[in-house]
Short mmCIF file of C-alpha atoms and ligand atoms in Angstrom, two decimals:
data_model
loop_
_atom_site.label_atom_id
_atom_site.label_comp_id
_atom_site.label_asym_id
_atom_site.label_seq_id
_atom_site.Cartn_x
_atom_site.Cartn_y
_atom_site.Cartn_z
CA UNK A 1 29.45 -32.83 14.60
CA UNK A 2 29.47 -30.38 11.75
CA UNK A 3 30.22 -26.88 12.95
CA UNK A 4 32.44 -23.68 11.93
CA UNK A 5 35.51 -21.97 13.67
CA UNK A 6 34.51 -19.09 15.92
CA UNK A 7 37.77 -17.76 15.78
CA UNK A 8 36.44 -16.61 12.19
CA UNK A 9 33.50 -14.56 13.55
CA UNK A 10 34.04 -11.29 13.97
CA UNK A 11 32.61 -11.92 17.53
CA UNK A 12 35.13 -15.26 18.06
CA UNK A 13 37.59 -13.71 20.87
CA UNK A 14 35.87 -15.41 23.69
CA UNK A 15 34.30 -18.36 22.06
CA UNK A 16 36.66 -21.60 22.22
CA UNK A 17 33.89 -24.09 20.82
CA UNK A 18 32.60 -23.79 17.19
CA UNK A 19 29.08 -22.59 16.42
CA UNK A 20 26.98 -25.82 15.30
CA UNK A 21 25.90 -25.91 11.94
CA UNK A 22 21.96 -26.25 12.50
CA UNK A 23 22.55 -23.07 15.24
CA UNK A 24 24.16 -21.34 12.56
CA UNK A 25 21.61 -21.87 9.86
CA UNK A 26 18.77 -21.05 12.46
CA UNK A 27 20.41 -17.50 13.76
CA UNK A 28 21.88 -17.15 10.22
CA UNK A 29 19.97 -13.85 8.33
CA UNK A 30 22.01 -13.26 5.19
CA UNK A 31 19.65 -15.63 3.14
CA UNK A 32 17.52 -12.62 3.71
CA UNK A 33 19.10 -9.53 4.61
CA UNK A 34 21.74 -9.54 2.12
CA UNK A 35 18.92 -7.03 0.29
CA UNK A 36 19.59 -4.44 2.53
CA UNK A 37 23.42 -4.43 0.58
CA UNK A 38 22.86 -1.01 -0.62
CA UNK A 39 21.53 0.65 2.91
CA UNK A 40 24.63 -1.29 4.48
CA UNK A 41 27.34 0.24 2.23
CA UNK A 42 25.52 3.50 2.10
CA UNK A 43 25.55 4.08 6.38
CA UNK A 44 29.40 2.51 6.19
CA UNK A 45 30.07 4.98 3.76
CA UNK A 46 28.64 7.69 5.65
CA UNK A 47 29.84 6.83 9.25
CA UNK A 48 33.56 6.09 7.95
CA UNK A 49 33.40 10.13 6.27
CA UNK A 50 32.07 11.21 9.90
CA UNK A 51 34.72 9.11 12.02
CA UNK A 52 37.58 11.22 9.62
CA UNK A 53 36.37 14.43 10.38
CA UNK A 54 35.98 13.58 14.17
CA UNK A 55 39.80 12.36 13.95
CA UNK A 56 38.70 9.23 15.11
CA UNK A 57 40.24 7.40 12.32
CA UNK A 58 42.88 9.22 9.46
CA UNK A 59 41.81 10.86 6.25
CA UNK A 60 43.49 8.28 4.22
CA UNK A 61 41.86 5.66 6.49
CA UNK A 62 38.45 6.94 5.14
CA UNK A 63 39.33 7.07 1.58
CA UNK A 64 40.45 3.50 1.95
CA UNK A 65 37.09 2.07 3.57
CA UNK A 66 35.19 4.39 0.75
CA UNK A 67 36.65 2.76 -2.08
CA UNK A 68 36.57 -0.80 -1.02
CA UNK A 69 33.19 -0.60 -0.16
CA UNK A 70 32.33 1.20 -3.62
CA UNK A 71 34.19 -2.02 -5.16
CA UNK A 72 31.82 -4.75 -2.99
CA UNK A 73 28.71 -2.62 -4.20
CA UNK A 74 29.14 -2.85 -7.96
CA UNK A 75 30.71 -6.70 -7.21
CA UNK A 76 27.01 -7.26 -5.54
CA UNK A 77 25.46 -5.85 -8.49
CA UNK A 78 27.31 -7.46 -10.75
CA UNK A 79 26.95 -10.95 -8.69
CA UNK A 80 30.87 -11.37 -8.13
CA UNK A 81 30.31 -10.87 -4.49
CA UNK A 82 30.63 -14.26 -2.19
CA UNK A 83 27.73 -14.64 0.79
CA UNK A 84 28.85 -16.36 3.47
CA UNK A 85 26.82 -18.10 5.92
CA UNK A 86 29.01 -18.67 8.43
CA UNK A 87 29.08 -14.70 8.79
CA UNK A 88 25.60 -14.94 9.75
CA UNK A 89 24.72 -11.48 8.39
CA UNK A 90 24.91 -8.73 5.50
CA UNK A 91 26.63 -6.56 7.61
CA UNK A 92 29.55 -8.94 8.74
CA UNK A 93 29.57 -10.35 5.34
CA UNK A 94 30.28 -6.74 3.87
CA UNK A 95 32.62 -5.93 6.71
CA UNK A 96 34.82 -9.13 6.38
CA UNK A 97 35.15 -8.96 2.90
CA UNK A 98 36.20 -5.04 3.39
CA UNK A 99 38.84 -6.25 5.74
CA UNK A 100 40.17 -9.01 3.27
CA UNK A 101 40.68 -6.46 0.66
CA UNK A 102 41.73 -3.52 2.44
CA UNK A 103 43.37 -5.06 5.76
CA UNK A 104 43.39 -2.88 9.13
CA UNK A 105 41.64 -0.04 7.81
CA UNK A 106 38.91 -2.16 7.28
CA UNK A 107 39.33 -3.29 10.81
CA UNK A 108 38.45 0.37 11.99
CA UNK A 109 34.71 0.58 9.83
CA UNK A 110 32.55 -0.26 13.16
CA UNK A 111 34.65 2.12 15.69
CA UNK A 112 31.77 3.48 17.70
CA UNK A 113 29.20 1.47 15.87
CA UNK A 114 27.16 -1.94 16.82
CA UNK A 115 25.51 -3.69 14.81
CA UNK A 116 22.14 -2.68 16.72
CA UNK A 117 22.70 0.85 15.44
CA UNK A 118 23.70 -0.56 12.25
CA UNK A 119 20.79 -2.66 11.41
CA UNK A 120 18.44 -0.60 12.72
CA UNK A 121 19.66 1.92 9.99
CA UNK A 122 19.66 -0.20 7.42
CA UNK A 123 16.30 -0.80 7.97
CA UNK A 124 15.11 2.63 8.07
CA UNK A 125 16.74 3.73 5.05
CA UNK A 126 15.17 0.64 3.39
CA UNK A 127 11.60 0.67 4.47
CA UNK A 128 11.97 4.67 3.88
CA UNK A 129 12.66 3.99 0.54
CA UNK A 130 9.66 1.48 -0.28
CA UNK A 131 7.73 4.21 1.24
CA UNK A 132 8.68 6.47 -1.49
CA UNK A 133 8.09 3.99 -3.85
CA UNK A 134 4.38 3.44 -2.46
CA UNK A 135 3.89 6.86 -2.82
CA UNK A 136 4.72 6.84 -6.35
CA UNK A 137 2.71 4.49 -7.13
CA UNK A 138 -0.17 5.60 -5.19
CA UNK A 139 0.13 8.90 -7.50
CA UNK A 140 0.28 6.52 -10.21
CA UNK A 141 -2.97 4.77 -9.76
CA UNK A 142 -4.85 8.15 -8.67
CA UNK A 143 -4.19 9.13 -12.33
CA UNK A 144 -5.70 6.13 -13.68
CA UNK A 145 -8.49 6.33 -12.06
CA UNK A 146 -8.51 10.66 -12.85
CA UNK A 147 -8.63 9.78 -16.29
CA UNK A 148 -11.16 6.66 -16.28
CA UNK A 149 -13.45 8.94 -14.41
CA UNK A 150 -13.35 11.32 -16.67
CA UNK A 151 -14.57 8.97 -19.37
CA UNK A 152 -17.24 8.34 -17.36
CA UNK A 153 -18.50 10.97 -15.66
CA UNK A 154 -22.25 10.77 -17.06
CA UNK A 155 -22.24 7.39 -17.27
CA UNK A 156 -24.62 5.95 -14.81
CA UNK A 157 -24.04 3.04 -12.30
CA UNK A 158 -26.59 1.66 -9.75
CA UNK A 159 -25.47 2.82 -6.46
CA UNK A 160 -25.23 0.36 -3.46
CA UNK A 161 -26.16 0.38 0.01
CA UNK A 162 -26.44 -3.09 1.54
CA UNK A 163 -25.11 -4.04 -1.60
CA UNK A 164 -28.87 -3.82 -2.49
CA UNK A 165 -29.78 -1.32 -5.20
CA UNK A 166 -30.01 1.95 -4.17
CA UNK A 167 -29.85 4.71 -6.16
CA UNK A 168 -27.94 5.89 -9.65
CA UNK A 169 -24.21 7.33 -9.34
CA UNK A 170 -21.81 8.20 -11.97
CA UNK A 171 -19.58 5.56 -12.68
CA UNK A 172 -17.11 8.15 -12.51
CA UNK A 173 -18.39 9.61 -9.14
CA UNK A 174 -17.69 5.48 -7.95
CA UNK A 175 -13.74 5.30 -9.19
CA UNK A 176 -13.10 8.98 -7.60
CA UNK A 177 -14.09 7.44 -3.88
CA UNK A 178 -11.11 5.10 -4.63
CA UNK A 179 -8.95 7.91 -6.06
CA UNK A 180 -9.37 9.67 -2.64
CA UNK A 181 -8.67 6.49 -0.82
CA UNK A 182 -5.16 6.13 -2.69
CA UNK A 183 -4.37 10.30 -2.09
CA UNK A 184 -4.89 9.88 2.18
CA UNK A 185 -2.81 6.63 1.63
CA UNK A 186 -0.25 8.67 0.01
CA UNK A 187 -0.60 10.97 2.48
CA UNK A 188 -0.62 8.20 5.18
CA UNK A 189 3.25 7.03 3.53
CA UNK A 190 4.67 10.84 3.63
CA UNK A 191 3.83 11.04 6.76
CA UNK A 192 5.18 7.95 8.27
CA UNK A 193 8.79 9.32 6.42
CA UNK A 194 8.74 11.47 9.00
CA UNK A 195 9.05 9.42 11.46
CA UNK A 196 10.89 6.11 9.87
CA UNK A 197 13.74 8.28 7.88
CA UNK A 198 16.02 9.25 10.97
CA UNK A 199 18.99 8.28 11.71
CA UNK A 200 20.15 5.98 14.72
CA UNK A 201 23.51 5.76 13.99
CA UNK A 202 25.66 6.74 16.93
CA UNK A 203 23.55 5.41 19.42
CA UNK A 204 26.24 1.92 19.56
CA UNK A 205 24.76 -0.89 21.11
CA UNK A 206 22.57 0.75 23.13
CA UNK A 207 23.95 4.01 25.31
CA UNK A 208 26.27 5.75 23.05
CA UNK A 209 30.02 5.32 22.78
CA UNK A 210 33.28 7.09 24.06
CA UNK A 211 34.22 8.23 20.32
CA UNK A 212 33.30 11.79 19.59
CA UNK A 213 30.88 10.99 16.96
CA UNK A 214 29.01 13.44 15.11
CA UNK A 215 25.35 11.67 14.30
CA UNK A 216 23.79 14.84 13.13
CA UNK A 217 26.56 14.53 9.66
CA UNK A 218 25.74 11.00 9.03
CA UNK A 219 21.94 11.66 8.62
CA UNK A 220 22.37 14.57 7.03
CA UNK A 221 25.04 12.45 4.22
CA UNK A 222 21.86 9.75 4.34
CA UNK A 223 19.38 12.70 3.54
CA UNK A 224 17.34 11.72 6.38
CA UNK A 225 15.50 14.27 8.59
CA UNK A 226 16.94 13.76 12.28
CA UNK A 227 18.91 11.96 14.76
CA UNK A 228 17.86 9.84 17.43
CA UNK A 229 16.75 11.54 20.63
CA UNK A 230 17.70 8.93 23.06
CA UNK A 231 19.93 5.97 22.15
CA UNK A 232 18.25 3.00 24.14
CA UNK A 233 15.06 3.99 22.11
CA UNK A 234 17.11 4.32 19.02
CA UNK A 235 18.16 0.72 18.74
CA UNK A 236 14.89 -0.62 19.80
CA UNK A 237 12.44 0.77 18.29
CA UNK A 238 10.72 -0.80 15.32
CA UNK A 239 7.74 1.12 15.08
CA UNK A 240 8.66 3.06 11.90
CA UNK A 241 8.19 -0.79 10.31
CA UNK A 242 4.91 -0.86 12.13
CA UNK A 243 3.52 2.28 11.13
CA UNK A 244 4.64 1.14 7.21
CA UNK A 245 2.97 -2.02 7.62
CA UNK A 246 0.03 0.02 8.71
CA UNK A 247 -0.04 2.09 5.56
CA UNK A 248 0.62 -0.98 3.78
CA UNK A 249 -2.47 -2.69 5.32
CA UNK A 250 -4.62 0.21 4.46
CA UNK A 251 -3.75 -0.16 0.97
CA UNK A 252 -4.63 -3.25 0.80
CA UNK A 253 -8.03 -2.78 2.57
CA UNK A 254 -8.75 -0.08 -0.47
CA UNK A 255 -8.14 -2.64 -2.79
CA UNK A 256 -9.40 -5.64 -1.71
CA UNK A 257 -12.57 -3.50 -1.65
CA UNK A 258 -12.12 -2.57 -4.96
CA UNK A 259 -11.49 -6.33 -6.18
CA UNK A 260 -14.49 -7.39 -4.19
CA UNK A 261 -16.24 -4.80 -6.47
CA UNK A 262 -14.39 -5.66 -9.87
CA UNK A 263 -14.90 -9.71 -8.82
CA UNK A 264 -18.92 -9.00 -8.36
CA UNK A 265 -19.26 -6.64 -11.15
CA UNK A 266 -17.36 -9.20 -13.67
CA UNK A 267 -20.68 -11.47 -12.70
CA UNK A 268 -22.51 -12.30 -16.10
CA UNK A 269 -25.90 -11.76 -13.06
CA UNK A 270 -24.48 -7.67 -13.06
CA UNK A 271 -22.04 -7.98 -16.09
CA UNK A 272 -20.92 -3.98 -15.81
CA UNK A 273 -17.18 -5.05 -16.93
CA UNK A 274 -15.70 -7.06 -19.29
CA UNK A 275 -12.48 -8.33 -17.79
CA UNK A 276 -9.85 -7.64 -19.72
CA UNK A 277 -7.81 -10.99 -21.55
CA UNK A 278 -4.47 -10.16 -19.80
CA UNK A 279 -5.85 -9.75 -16.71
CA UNK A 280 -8.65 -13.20 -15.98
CA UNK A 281 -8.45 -16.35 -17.08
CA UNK A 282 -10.19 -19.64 -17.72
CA UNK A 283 -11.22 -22.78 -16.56
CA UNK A 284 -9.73 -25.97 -17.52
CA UNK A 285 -12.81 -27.61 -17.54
CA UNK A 286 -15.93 -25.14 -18.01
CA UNK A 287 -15.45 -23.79 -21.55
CA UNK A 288 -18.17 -20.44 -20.28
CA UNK A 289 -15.56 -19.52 -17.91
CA UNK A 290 -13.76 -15.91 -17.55
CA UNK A 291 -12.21 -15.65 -14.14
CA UNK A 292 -11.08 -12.71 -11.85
CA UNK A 293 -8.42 -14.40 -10.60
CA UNK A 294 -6.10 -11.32 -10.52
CA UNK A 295 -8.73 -9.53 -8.38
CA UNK A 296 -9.20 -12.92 -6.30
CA UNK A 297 -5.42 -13.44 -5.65
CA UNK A 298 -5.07 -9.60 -4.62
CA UNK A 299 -7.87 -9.74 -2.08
CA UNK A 300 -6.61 -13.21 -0.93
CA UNK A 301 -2.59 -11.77 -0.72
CA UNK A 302 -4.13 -8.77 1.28
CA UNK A 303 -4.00 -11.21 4.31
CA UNK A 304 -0.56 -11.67 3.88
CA UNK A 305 0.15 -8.15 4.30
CA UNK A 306 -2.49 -7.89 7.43
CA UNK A 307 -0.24 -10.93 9.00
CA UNK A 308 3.01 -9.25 8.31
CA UNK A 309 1.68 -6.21 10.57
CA UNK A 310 0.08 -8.52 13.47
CA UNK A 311 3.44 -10.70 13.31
CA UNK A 312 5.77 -7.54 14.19
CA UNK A 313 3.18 -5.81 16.58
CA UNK A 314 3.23 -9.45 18.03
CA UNK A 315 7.45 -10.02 18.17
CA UNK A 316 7.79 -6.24 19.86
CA UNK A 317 4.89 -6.86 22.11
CA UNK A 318 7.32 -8.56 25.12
CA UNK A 319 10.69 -7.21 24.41
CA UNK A 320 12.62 -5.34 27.19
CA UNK A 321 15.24 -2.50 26.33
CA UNK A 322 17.11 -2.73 24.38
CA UNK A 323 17.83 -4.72 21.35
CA UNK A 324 16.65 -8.27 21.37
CA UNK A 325 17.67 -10.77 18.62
CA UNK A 326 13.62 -11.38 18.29
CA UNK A 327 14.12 -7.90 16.48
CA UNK A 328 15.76 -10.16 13.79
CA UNK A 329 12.47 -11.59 12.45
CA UNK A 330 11.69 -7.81 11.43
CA UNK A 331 12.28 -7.94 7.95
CA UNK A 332 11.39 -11.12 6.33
CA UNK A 333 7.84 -10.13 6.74
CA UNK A 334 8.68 -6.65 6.01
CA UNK A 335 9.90 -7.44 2.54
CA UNK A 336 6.87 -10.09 1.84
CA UNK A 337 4.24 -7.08 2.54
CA UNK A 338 6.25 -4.67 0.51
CA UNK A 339 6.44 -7.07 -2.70
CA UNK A 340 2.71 -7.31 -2.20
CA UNK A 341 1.89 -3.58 -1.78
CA UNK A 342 4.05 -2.43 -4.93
CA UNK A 343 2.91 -5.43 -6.61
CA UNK A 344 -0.57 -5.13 -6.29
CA UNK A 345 -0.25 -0.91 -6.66
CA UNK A 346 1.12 -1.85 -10.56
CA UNK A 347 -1.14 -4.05 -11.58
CA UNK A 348 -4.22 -2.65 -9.87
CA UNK A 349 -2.92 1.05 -11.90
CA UNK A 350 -2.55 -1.35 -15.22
CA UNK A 351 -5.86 -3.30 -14.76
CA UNK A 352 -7.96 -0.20 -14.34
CA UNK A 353 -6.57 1.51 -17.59
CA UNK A 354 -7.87 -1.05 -20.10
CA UNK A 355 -10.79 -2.33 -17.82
CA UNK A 356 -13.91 -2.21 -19.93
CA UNK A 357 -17.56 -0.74 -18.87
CA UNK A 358 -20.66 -1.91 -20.39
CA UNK A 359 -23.06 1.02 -19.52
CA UNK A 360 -25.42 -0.68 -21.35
CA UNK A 361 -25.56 -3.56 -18.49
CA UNK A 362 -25.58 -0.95 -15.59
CA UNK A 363 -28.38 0.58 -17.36
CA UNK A 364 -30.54 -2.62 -17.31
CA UNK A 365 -29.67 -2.88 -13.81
CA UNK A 366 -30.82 0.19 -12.49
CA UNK A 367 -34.32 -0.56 -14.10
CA UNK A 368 -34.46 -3.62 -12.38
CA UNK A 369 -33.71 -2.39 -9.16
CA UNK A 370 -36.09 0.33 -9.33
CA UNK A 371 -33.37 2.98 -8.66
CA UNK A 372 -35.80 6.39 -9.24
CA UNK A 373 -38.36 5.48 -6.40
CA UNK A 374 -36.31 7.91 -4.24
CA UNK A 375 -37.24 10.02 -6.96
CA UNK A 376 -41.14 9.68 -6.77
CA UNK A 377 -40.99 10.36 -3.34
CA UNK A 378 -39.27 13.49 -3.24
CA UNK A 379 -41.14 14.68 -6.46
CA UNK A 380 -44.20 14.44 -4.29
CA UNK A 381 -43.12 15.29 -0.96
CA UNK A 382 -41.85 18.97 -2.96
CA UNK A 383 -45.40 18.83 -3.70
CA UNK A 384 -46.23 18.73 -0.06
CA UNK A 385 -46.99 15.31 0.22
CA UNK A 386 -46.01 14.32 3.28
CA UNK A 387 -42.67 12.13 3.05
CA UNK A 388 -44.03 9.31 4.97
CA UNK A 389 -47.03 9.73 2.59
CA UNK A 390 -44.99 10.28 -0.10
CA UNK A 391 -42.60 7.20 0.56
CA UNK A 392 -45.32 4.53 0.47
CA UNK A 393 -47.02 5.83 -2.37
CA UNK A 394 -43.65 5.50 -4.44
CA UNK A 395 -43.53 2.16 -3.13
CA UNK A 396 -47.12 1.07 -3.88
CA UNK A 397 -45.63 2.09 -7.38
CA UNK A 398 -42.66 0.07 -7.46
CA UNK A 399 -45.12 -3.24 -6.47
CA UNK A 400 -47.31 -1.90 -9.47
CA UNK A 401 -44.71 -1.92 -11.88
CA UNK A 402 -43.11 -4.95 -10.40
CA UNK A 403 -45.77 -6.86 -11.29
CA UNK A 404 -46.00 -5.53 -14.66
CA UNK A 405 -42.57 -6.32 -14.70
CA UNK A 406 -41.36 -2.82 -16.29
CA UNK A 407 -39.59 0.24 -14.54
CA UNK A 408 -41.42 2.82 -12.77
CA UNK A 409 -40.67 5.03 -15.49
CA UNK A 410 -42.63 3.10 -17.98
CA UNK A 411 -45.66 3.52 -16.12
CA UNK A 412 -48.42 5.46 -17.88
CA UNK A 413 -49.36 8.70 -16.33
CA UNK A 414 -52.79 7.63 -15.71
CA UNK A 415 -51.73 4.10 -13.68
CA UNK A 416 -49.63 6.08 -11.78
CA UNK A 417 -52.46 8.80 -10.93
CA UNK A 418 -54.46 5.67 -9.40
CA UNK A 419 -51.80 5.85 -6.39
CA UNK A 420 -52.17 10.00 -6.37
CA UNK A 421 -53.88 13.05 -7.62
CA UNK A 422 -50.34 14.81 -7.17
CA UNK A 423 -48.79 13.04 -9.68
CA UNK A 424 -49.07 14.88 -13.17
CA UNK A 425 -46.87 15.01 -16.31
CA UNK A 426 -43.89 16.84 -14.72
CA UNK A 427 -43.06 13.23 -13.36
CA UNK A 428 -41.64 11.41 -16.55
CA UNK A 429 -38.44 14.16 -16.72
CA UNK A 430 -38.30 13.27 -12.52
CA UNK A 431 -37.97 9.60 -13.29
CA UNK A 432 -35.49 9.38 -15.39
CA UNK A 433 -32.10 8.08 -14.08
CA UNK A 434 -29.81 10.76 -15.42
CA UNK A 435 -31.89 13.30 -14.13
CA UNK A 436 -31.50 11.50 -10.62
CA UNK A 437 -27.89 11.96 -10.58
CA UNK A 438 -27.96 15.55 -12.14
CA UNK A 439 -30.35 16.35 -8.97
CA UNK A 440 -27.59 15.36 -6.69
CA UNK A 441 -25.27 18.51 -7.35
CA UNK A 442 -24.16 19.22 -3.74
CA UNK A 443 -20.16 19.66 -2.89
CA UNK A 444 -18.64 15.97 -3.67
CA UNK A 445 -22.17 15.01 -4.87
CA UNK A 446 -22.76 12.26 -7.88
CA UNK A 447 -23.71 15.24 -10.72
CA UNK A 448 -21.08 15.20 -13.33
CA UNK A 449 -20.33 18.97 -12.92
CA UNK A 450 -18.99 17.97 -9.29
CA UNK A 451 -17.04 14.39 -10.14
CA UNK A 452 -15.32 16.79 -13.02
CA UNK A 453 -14.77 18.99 -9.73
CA UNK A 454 -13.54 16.38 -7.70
CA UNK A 455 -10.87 15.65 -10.75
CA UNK A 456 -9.63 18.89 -11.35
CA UNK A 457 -9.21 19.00 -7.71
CA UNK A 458 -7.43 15.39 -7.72
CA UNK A 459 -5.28 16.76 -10.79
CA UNK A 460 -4.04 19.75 -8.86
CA UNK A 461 -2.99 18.08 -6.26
CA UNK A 462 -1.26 15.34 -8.50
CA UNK A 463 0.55 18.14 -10.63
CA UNK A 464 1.66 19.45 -7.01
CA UNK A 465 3.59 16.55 -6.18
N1 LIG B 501 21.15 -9.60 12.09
C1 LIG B 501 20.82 -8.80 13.22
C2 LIG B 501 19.40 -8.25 13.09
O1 LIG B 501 18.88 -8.31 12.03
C3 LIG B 501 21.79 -7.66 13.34
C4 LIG B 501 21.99 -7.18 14.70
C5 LIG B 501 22.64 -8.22 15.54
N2 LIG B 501 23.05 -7.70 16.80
C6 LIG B 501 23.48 -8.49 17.76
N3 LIG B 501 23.84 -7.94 18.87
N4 LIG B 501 23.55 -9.79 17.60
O2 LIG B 501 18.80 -7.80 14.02
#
């Protein structure tokens, strides 16, 4: 039978048999874990400085563990640094090799520590730290879209309801609603740091220790904004990593949305984009072909992220106080999500810089779609048509000029008097599409004057960051 020596486990003293080899593969987390090196050191570091000034270990003790564990950091980065299976996890792995280089002082790193409170702060400081790095590039790809939208602010899109045509928006008006999407998702991350960067150190396995440790020091070293409240809670709760997947899944939502859009408008049958080379490709077989595959695989990887938050709500759902291994299965998913989420953040932010408009094919569109007949009716009902009234005479017009097989606007004045008396020469400036989103100048409204509005707003608040 293969197996390993217990008596080298940090935990061997009352194990006589060897772990088996397929046990120790299966509990085994340093395949994965070993990211969180730099969290690891960091809270050793930390808690080693805190057990010196509490006299629970010496002064030179302290230095001793400091240094070593400044020497495994750069030999991680530097890829001198051993993993070890057999010690199961990055913590042990850090902690062994500590002790093989430094010898008892070493030995004295996880005095009033567990690895429950260990992990668990590991984690924190980690997923704290990609939610910093979401925010960034949240801020990022609000710019983007800032400065695309002000290239477009009077250029005019067919607006959607039902994804049938309803009535003309700035195209610049359209990439603001995602702008304010990304700003409450950065907002969504900040907030969450309130709750995910605090420190659980000190709270031992699960109800404290005998040492006189100071936890308050340790977060403060960590720049984190608290300490635990209660230390059963401490060590089991994983909701910080929930409420990050949350954010995480809401980003996604706002851009799968957005791909759905950039995948339907890249249709030759609307054709408002031309996807940019570096970001589509082609088909092996159908010369014609221009695909959005980047938008496709974003949408598609969105799941991932959605699975990665139903998997941990899942794995808490049972789990009695305190820690449970289960808690284990924690970060693999963790890490997957956040590789999406930053991923997808970069090259949604790089996409939408050199993604190109054809106004030109937006313009057809809104023609087609008869987008002014809101337009007819309110130009009569000001008249005092009645709207009802007023509503099917604009849409007796759109069957007239359907059939004709023009826009309402190319209607002569006299075809359109056929349908009413109130109609007079006024109407052509109503009809025209620009003039329909001019019209619509109330707070956050489509008129250019309030999307350049809703920018300098979006600017402030990204110069304020
Ligand atoms: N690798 C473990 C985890 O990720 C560390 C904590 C293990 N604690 C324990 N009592 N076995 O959760």
């Amino acid at each position: 039978m293969s197996s390993s020596s217990s008596s080298s486990k940090p935990w061997g003293g009352r194990f006589a048999e060897p772990t088996s080899k397929i046990v120790e593969r299966y509990t085994g987390s340093v395949r994965y874990d070993k990211a969180l090196f730099e969290q690891d050191i960091a809270g050793s570091k930390a808690h080693a400085r805190m057990l010196a000034r509490q006299g629970v270990i010496s002064e030179a003790e302290a230095v001793k563990i400091v240094g070593g564990l400044d020497i495994i950091l750069s030999d991680i980065h530097e890829g001198r640094f051993v993993w070890k299976d057999e010690l199961e996890d990055v913590h042990m792995n850090i902690e062994a090799r500590l002790t093989e280089m430094i010898g008892d002082a070493g030995r004295k790193l996880h005095t009033g520590r567990s690895r429950n409170d260990q992990v668990c702060l590991d984690f924190r400081l980690f997923v704290s730290a990609r939610l910093e790095a979401w925010s960034e590039l949240l801020a990022g790809l609000v710019k983007v879209l800032v400065e695309r939208a002000g290239e477009h602010a009077e250029t005019i899109l067919p607006g959607y309801t039902h994804l049938q045509p309803a009535q003309p928006v700035s195209l610049g008006h359209h990439l603001l609603a995602y702008a304010w999407m990304f700003k409450r998702d950065y907002e969504r991350c900040q907030d969450a740091l309130k709750r995910s960067a605090v420190s659980p150190l000190g709270a031992a396995a699960l109800a404290g220790t005998t040492f006189p440790l100071d936890p308050k020091s340790v977060a403060e070293e960590l720049g984190l904004y608290g300490t635990f409240g209660n230390s059963l809670d401490a060590v089991s709760d994983r909701d910080f990593a929930l409420e990050a997947l949350f954010v995480g899944s809401t980003v996604m939502t706002h851009l799968s949305r957005m791909c759905e859009e950039i995948i339907i408008w890249a249709n030759p049958n609307f054709g408002y984009v031309a996807l940019p080379d570096a970001f589509a490709t082609g088909s092996s077989i159908m010369p014609q072909k221009k695909n959005p595959d980047v938008a496709e695989l974003m949408r598609g990887k969105t799941g991932r992220v959605y699975g990665a938050l139903m998997g941990l709500m899942t794995l808490m759902k049972g789990l009695p106080l305190a820690y449970n291994r289960d808690m284990q299965e924690d970060k693999e998913q963790f890490f997957d999500a956040d590789r999406t989420v930053s991923d997808s953040l970069s090259i949604m932010a790089e996409m939408m810089q050199v993604m190109g408009f054809r106004p030109e094919r937006m313009l057809q569109a809104l023609k087609l779609g008869f987008l002014n007949a809101t337009e007819l009716a309110d130009y009569l009902a000001a008249k005092g048509v009645p709207f009802r009234e007023a509503h099917h005479v604009s849409g007796s017009a759109v069957a007239m000029a359907e059939k004709k097989g023009c826009g309402l606007e190319d209607l002569t004045l006299e075809e359109l008097r056929t349908l009413s008396d109130k109609i007079e020469a006024d109407v052509a400036e109503v009809l025209k599409y620009e003039t329909a989103m001019k019209r619509r100048n109330t707070p956050g409204g489509t008129a250019p004057e309030r999307v350049q509005e809703q920018r300098s707003a979006l600017k402030y608040w990204l110069a304020g960051l």
